[in-house]
Each structure stands twice: as structure tokens, then as C-alpha cells.
mmCIF file of C-alpha atoms and ligand atoms in Angstrom:
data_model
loop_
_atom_site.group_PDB
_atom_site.id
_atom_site.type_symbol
_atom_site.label_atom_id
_atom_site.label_comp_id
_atom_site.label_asym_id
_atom_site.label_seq_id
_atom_site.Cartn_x
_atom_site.Cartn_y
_atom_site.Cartn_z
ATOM 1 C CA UNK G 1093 168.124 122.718 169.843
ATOM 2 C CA UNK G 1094 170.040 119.764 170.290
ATOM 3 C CA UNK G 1095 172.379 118.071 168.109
ATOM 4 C CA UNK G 1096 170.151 115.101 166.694
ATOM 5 C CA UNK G 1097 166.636 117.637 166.396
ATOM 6 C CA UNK G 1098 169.076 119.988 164.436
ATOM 7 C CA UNK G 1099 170.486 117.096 162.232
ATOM 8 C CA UNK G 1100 166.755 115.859 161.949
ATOM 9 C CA UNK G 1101 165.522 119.444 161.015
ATOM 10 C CA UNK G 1102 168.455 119.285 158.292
ATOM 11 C CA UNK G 1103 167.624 116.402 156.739
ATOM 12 C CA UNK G 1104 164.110 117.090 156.531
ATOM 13 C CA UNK G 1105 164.895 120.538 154.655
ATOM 14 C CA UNK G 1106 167.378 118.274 152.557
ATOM 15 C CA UNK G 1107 164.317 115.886 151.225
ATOM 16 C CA UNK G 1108 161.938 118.300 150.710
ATOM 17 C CA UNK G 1109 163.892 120.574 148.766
ATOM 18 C CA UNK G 1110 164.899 117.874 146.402
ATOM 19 C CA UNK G 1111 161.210 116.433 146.061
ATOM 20 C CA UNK G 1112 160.283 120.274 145.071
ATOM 21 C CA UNK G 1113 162.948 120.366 142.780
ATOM 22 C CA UNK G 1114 162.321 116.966 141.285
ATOM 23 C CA UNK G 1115 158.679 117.803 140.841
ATOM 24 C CA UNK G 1116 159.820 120.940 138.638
ATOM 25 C CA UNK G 1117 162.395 118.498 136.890
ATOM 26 C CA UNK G 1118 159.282 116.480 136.216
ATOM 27 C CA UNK G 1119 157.342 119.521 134.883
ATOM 28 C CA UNK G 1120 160.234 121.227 132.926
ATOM 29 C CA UNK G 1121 160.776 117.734 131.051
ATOM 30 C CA UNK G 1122 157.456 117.421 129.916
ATOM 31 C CA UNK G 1123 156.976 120.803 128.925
ATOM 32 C CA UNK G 1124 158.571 122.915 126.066
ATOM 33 C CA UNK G 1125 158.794 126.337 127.941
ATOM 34 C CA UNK G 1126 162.503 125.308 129.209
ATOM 35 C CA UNK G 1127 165.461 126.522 127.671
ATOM 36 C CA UNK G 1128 167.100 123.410 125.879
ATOM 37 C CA UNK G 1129 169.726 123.330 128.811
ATOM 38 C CA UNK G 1130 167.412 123.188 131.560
ATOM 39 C CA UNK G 1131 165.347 120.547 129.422
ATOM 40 C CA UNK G 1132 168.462 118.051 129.426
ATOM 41 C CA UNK G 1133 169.506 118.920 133.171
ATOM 42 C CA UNK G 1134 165.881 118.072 133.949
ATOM 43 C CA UNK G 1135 165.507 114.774 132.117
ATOM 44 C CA UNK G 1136 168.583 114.051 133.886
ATOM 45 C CA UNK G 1137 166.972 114.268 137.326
ATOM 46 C CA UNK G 1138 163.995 111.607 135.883
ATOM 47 C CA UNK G 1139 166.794 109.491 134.345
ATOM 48 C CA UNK G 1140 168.832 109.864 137.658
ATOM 49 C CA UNK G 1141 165.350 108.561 139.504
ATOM 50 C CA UNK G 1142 164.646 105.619 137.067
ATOM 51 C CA UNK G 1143 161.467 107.951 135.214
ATOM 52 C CA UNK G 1144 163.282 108.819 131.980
ATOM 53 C CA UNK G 1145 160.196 106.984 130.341
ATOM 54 C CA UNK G 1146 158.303 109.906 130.705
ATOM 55 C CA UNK G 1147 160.357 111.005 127.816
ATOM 56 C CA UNK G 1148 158.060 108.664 125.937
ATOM 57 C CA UNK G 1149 154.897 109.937 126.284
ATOM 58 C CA UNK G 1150 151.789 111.107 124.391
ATOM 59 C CA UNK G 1151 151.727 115.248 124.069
ATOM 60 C CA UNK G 1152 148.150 115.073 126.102
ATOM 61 C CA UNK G 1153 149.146 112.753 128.591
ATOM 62 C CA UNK G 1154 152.662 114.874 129.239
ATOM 63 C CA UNK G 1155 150.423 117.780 129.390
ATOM 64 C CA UNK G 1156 148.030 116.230 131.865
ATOM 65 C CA UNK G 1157 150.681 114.881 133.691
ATOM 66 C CA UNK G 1158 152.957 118.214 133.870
ATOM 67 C CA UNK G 1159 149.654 119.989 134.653
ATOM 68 C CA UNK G 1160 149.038 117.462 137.541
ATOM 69 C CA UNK G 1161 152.667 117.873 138.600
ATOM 70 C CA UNK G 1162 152.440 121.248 138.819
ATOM 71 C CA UNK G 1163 149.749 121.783 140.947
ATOM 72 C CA UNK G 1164 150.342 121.188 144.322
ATOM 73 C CA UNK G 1165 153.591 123.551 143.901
ATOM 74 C CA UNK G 1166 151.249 126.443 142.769
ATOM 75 C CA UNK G 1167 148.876 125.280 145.362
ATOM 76 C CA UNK G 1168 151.562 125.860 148.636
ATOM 77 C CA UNK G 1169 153.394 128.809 146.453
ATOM 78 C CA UNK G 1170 149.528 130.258 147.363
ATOM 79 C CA UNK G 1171 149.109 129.330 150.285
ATOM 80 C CA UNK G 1172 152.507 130.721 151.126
ATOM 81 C CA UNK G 1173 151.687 134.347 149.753
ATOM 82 C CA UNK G 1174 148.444 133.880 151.461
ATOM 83 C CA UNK G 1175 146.380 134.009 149.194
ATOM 84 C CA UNK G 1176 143.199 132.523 149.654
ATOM 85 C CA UNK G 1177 140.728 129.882 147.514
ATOM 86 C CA UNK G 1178 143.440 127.184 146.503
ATOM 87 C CA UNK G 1179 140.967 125.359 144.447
ATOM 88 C CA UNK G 1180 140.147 128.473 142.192
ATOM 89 C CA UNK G 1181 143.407 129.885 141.776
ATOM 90 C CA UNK G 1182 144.757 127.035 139.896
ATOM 91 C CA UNK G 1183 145.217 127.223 135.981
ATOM 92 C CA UNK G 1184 142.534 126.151 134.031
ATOM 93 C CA UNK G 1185 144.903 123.306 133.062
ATOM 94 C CA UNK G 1186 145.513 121.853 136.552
ATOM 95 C CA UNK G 1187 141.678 122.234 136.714
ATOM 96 C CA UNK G 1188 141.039 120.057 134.085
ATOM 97 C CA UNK G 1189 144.166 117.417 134.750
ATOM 98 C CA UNK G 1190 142.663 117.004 138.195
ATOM 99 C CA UNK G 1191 139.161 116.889 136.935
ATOM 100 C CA UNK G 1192 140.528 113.850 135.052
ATOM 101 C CA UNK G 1193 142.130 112.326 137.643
ATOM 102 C CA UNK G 1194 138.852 112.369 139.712
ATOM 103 C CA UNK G 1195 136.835 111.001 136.481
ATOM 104 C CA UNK G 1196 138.852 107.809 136.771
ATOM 105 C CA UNK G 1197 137.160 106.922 139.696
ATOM 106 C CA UNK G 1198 134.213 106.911 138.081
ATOM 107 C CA UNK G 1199 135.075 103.290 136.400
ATOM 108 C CA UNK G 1200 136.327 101.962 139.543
ATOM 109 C CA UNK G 1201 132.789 102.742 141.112
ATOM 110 C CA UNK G 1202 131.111 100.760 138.416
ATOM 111 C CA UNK G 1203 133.126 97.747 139.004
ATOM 112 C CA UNK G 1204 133.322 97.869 142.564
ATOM 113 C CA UNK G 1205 130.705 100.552 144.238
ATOM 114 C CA UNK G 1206 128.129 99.672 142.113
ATOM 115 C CA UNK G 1207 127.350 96.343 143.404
ATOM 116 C CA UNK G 1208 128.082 96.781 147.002
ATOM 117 C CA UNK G 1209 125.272 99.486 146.844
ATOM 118 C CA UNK G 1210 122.071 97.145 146.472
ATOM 119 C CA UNK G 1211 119.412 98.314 144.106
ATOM 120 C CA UNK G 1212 121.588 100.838 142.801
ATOM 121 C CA UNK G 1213 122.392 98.934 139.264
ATOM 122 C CA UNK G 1214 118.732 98.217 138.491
ATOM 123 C CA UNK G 1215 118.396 102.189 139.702
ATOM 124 C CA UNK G 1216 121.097 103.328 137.186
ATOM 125 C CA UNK G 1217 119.570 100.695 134.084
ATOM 126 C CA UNK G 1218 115.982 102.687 134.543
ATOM 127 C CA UNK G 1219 116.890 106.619 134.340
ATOM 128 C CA UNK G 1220 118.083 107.633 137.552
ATOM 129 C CA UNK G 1221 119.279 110.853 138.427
ATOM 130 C CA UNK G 1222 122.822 111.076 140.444
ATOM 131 C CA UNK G 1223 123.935 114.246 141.936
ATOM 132 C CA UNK G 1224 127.783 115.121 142.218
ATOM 133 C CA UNK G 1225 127.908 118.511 144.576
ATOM 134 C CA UNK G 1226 131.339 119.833 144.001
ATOM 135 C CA UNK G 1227 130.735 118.917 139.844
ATOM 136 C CA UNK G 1228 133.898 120.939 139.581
ATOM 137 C CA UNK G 1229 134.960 120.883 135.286
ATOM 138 C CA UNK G 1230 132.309 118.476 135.365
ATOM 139 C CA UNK G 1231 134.785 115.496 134.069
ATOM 140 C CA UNK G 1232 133.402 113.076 136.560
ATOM 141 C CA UNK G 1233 129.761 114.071 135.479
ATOM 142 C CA UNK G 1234 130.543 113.374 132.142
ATOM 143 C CA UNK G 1235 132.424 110.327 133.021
ATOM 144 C CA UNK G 1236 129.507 108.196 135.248
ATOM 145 C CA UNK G 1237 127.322 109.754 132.678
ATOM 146 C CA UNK G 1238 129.434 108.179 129.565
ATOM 147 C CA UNK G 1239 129.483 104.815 132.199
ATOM 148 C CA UNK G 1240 125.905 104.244 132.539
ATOM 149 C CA UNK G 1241 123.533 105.203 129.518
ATOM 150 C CA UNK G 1242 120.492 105.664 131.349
ATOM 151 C CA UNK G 1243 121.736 107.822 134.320
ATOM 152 C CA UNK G 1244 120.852 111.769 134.120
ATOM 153 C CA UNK G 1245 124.052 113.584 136.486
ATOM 154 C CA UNK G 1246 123.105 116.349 137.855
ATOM 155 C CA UNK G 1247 126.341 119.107 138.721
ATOM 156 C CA UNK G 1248 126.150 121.901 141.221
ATOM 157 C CA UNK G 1249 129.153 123.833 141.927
ATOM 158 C CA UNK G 1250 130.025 127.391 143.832
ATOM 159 C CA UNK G 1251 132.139 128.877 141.185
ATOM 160 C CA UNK G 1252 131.251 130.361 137.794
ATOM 161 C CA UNK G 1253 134.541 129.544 136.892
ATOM 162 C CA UNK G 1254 134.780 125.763 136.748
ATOM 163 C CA UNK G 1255 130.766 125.872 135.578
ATOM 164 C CA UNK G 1256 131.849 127.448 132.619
ATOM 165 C CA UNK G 1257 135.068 124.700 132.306
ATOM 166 C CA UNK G 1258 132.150 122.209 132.903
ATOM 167 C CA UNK G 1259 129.454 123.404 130.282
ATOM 168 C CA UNK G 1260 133.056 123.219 127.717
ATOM 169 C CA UNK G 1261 133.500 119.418 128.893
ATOM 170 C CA UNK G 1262 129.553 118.656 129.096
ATOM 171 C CA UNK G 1263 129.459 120.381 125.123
ATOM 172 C CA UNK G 1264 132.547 118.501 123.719
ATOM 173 C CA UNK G 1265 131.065 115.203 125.382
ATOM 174 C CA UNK G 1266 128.824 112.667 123.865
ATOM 175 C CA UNK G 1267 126.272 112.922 126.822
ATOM 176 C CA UNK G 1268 125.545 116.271 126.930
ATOM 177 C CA UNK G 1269 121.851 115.613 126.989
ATOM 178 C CA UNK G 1270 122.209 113.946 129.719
ATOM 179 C CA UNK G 1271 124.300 116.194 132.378
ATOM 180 C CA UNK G 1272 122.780 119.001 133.683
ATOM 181 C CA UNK G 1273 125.068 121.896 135.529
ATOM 182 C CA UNK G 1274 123.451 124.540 138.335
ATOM 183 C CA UNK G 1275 125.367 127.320 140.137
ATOM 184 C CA UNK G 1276 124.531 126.332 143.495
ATOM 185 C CA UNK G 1277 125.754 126.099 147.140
ATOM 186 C CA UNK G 1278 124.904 122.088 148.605
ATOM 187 C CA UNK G 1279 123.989 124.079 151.899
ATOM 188 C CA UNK G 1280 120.661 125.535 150.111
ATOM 189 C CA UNK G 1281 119.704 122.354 147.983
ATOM 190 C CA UNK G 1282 116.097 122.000 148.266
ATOM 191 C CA UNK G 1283 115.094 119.243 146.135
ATOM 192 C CA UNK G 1284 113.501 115.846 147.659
ATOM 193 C CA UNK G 1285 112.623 112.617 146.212
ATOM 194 C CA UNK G 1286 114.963 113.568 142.955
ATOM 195 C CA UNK G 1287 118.243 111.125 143.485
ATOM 196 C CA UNK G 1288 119.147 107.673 143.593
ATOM 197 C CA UNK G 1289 122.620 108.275 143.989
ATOM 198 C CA UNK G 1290 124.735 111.717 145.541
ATOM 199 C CA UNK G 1291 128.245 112.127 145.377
ATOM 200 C CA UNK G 1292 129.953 114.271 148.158
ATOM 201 C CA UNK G 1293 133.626 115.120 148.415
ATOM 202 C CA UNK G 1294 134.272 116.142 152.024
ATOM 203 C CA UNK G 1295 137.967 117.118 151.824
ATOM 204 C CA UNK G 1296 136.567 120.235 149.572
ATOM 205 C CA UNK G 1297 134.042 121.257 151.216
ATOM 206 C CA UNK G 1298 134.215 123.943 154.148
ATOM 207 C CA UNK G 1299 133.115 122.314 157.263
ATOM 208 C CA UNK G 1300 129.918 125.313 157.807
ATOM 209 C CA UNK G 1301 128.664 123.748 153.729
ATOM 210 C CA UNK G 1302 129.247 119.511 154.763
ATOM 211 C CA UNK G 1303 127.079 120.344 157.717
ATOM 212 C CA UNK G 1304 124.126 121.761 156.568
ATOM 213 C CA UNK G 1305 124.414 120.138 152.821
ATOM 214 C CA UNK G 1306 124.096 116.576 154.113
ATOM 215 C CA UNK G 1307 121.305 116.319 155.696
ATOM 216 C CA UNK G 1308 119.902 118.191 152.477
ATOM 217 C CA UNK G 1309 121.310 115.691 150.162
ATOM 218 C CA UNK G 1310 119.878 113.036 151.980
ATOM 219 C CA UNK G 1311 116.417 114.940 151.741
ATOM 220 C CA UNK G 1312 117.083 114.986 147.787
ATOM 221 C CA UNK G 1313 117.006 110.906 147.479
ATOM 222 C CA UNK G 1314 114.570 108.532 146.569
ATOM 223 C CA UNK G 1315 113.739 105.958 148.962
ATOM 224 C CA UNK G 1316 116.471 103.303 149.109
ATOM 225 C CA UNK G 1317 118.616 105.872 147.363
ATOM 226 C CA UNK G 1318 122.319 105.922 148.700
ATOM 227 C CA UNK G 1319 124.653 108.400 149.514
ATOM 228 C CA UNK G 1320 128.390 108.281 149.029
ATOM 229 C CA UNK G 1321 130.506 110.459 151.493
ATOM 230 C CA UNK G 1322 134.402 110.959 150.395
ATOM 231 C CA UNK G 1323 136.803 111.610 152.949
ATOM 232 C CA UNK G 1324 140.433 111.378 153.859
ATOM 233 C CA UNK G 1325 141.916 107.992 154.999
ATOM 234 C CA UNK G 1326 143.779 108.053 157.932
ATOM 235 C CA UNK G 1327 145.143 105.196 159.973
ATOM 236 C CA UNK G 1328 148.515 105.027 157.602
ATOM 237 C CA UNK G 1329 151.420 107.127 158.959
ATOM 238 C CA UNK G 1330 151.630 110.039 161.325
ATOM 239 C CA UNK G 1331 152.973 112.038 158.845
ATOM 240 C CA UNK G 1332 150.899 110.896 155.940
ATOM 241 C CA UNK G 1333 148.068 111.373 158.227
ATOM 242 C CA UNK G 1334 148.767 114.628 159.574
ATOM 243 C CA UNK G 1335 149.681 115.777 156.013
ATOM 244 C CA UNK G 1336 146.315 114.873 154.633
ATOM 245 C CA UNK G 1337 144.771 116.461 156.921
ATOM 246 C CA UNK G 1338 146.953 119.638 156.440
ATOM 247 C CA UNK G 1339 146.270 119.779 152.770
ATOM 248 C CA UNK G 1340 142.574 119.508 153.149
ATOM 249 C CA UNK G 1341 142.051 122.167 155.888
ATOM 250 C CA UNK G 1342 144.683 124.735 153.424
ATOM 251 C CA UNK G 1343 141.976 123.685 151.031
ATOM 252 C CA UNK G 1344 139.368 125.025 153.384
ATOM 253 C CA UNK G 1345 137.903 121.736 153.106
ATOM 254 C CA UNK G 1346 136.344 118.972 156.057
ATOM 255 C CA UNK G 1347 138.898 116.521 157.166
ATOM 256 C CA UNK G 1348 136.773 113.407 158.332
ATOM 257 C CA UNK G 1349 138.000 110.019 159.618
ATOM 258 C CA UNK G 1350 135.725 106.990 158.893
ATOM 259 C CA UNK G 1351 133.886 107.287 162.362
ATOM 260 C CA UNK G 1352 133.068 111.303 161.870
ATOM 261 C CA UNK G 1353 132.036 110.564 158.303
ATOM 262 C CA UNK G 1354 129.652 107.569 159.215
ATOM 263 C CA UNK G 1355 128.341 110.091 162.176
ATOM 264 C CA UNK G 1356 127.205 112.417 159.635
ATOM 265 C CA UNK G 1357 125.579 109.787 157.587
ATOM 266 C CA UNK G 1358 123.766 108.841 160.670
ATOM 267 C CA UNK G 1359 122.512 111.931 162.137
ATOM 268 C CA UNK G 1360 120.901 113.146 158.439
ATOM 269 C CA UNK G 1361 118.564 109.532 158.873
ATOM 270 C CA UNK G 1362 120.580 107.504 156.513
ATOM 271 C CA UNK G 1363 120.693 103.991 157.321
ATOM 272 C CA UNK G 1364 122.978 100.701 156.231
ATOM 273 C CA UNK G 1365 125.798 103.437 156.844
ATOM 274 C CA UNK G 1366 129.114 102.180 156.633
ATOM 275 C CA UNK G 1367 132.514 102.590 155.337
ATOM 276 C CA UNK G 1368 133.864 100.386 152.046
ATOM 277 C CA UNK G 1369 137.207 99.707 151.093
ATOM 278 C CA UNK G 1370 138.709 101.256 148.643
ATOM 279 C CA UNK G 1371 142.001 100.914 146.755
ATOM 280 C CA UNK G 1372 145.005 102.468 147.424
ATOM 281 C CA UNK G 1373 145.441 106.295 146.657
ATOM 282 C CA UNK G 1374 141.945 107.007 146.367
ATOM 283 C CA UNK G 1375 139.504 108.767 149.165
ATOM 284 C CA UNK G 1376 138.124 107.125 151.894
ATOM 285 C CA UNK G 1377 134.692 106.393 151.181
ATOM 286 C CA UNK G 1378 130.959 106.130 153.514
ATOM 287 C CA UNK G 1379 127.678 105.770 152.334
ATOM 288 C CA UNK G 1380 124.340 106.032 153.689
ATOM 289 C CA UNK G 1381 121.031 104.943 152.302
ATOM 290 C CA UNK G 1382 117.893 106.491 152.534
ATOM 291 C CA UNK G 1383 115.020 104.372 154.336
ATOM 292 C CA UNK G 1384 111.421 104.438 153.258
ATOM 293 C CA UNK G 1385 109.373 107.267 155.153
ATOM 294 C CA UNK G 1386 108.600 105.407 158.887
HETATM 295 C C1 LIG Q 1271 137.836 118.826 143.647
HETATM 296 S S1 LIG Q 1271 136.595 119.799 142.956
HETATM 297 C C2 LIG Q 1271 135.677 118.595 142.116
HETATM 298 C C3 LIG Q 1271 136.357 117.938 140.951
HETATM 299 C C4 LIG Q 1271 135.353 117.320 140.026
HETATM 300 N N1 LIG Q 1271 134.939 115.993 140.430
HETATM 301 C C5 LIG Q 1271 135.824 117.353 138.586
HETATM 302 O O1 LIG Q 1271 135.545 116.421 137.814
HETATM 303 O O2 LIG Q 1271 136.424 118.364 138.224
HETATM 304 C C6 LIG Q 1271 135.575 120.320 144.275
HETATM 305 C C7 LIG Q 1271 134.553 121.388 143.885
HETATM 306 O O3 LIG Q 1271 133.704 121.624 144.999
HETATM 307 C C8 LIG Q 1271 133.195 122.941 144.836
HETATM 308 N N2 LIG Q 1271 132.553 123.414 146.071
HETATM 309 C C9 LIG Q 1271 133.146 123.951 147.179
HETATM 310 N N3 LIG Q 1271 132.222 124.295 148.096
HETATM 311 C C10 LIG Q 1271 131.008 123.970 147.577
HETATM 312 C C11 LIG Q 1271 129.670 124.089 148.053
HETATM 313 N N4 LIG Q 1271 129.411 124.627 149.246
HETATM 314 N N5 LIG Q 1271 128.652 123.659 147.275
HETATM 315 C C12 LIG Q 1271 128.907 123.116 146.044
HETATM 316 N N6 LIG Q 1271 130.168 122.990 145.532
HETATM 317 C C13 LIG Q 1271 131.208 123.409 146.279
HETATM 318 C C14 LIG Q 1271 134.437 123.727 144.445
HETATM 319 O O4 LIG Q 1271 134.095 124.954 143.827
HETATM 320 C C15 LIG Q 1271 135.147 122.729 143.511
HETATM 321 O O5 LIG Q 1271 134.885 123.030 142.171
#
């Protein structure tokens, strides 16, 4: 190896041991399982990186936030050992902090999916059903449920576990009339005519499930109902790229670009495909609507 690769190698050993260590700083700070010493040497690292506001916050949010956090370093610590199923080996905590996280997008699709997606408000005002495969704890159920009070959400989801997270959110919710959970694999969804909207996360989905669930999901909508694909969004750096695309496939999830994901759309009939913008940090996003019978 020569000189500059080796000093290159360092200093990439350098930054991500001290962004592993930070992230436990963060965790250790907003926790109380530390030892009192530990607790000041890790507020010291936020302080030392201009976050010492955390200090500040709300016991739920630090516990959201630590839970969050925390994740992605049980999540390679797994992957590491080898184990398998990164999703479901995560502590019902991280479960719900990132079920959360994915509920807020629910009110940034009502202000600026919604009316991109035509006939989908006047859908949503007169009892529509929406289907979000991957329902997970079922906080983004609840959440375009709690968002639209006409729409009945309809959750499927693999694994008993997070169903039975879900039916706890769905029960401590004020729309639990209104969100209906199934055990079920996309790839064997059989309904038609049902939806005007379907949710699909690509980046956890294995690539065998995408392929044979969406042309199934696009069975299960009305006419004129739309489809909303969510992928990974590439185009930014090589290594943000390549490390999105890293994560998702250790997640044994599909890692689309904008052309594969509008290619899927396509081939399962969908029409007035294309791909919207969407703010920063959040998934790429495609959609597909379903044209009346030819
Ligand atoms: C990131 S989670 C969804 C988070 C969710 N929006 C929430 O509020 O918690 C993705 C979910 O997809 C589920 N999943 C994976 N493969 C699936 C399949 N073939 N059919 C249905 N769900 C699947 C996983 O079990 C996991 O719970």
C-alpha cells in the first residue's frame, strides 16, 4: 500500500471511530443507564460538538431520540456477528422511534403528495381505503389515518412481532376503528378494486417480495387509484450513494434508482408514472396510477 492510500485508510478509521463513539456519547447523555462519570464525559462530547441542547429535552423525545441513535449501531453490531433479519432484531424501542420517524412523513404527504396525486383528495374526503405493505408498528397507519378522517388504512406486515407493536399503537390511538392490521406477505395479496391509494417501501422489501407484490398492489386499486413507490435517492455523492445502497441490501431490502422504480410502475400497467420531488432526507419517491380497464 502506498503512503497516501495508507494515510487515507487512517484517516478514514480515524472519522468513523469518532462518529461511533459520538453516537454512543449521544445515547449515553440522553439516557440514565451511565454511570454519573460517563454521563458528564459524554455531554462533554455534545458540548464539544455544539449539541449540549440535547441536555434540554423532553424525557420522550430523549428517549425517542436515544432510541433512534442507537439503532443503526445495533443494526451493523448485527450485521457484524452475522446475524440475520436487521429489521426484527431491533428493540422494541428503536421499533417504535423509527416507526415515528416514518409517521412524520405522513403530514408532509398531505401538504405536498396529496395534491400532486389528482383525484386523490376528493378520494380520501369520501372513505377510501389506503394500503401501507410494510405497516411495520403501524405508526404511519395511525398517522394518515389521524390525517384524513374519512380514510380506512389498511396494514399488512410479515412479522407477528411488529403486528402485535401495531395492534398496541392502533388500540392506544384515536382511530382505531379505522385501521385494520393483516399478517400477510405483499407477494400473495389478492384483493382488486379495494384501494385508492398503496404505500410501498422498496428499501425493505427483499427484491423476490417488490417483484411479485407490485404488480399485485396495482391489481388491488380502484380505477384512477395511485400507487406510491419509496426508494433510495441516489445522484448525491459516491459515498452517500454507495452507502445507501449498502444499508438497504444489509437490510435485505430493494435498492432502486428513480429509472428502476418508474420501470416497475410501468411494467405492473400503471400509468402517469413518474418520480416527485421530495425534501431532503426523506426517500425517493414514484407513483403510478391505475387506468380504467381498456
Ligand atoms: C421500515 S418497516 C415499516 C415502518 C412503518 N412505516 C412504521 O410505521 O413502523 C418495514 C416493514 O416491512 C415489513 N416487510 C418486509 N417484507 C415484507 C413483505 N414481503 N410483505 C409485507 N411486509 C413486509 C417488515 O416486516 C417491516 O416491518
Amino acid at each position: 500500500m502506498t503512503q497516501p492510500a495508507r494515510e487515507q485508510l487512517e484517516a478514514f478509521l480515524h472519522d468513523g471511530d469518532r462518529a461511533i463513539w459520538s453516537t454512543a456519547a449521544l445515547v449515553l447523555a440522553l439516557q440514565d443507564a451511565a454511570s454519573e462519570e460517563q454521563h458528564a464525559a459524554a455531554h462533554a462530547v455534545l458540548e464539544a460538538s455544539g449539541l449540549d441542547g440535547v441536555a434540554s429535552l423532553g424525557a420522550d423525545e430523549a428517549g425517542g431520540l436515544a432510541a433512534q441513535a442507537a439503532a443503526p449501531v445495533h443494526q451493523v453490531a448485527g450485521l457484524l456477528r452475522g446475524e440475520g433479519q436487521m429489521w426484527a432484531a431491533q428493540s422494541d424501542e428503536a421499533l417504535i422511534a423509527q416507526g415515528r420517524a416514518s409517521a412524520r412523513g405522513a403530514a408532509g404527504f398531505a401538504e405536498f403528495g396529496l395534491p400532486m396525486l389528482a383525484g386523490l383528495g376528493e378520494a380520501f374526503a369520501d372513505g377510501a381505503r389506503m394500503l401501507d405493505v410494510g405497516t411495520g408498528v403501524g405508526a404511519m397507519a395511525v398517522a394518515y389515518a389521524q390525517l384524513f378522517p374519512h380514510l380506512t388504512v389498511v396494514g399488512i406486515d410479515v412479522l407477528p412481532r411488529v403486528l402485535a407493536l401495531a395492534a398496541q399503537t392502533v388500540a392506544a390511538s384515536s382511530v382505531g376503528d379505522r385501521v385494520i392490521l393483516r399478517e400477510q406477505d405483499v407477494s400473495s395479496l389478492d384483493e382488486t378494486e379495494t384501494y385508492a391509494f398503496a404505500w410501498v417501501p422498496a428499501p425493505f422489501l427483499p427484491a423476490s417480495a417488490l417483484a411479485a407484490g407490485v404488480p399485485r398492489v396495482g391489481n388491488s386499486l380502484r380505477v384512477g387509484g395511485w400507487l406510491m413507490l419509496g426508494h433510495g435517492k441516489y445522484g448525491g455523492s459516491a459515498v452517500n450513494d454507495a452507502v445507501g445502497r449498502f444499508k438497504t441490501i444489509a437490510y435485505g431490502g430493494t435498492a432502486l434508482n428513480d429509472e428502476e422504480a418508474e420501470e416497475m410502475l410501468r411494467s405492473a400497467g400503471l400509468v402517469e408514472v413518474r418520480t416527485v420531488p421530495t425534501p431532503h432526507g426523506s426517500p425517493a419517491i414514484s407513483v403510478g396510477r391505475r387506468p380504467p380497464a381498456a
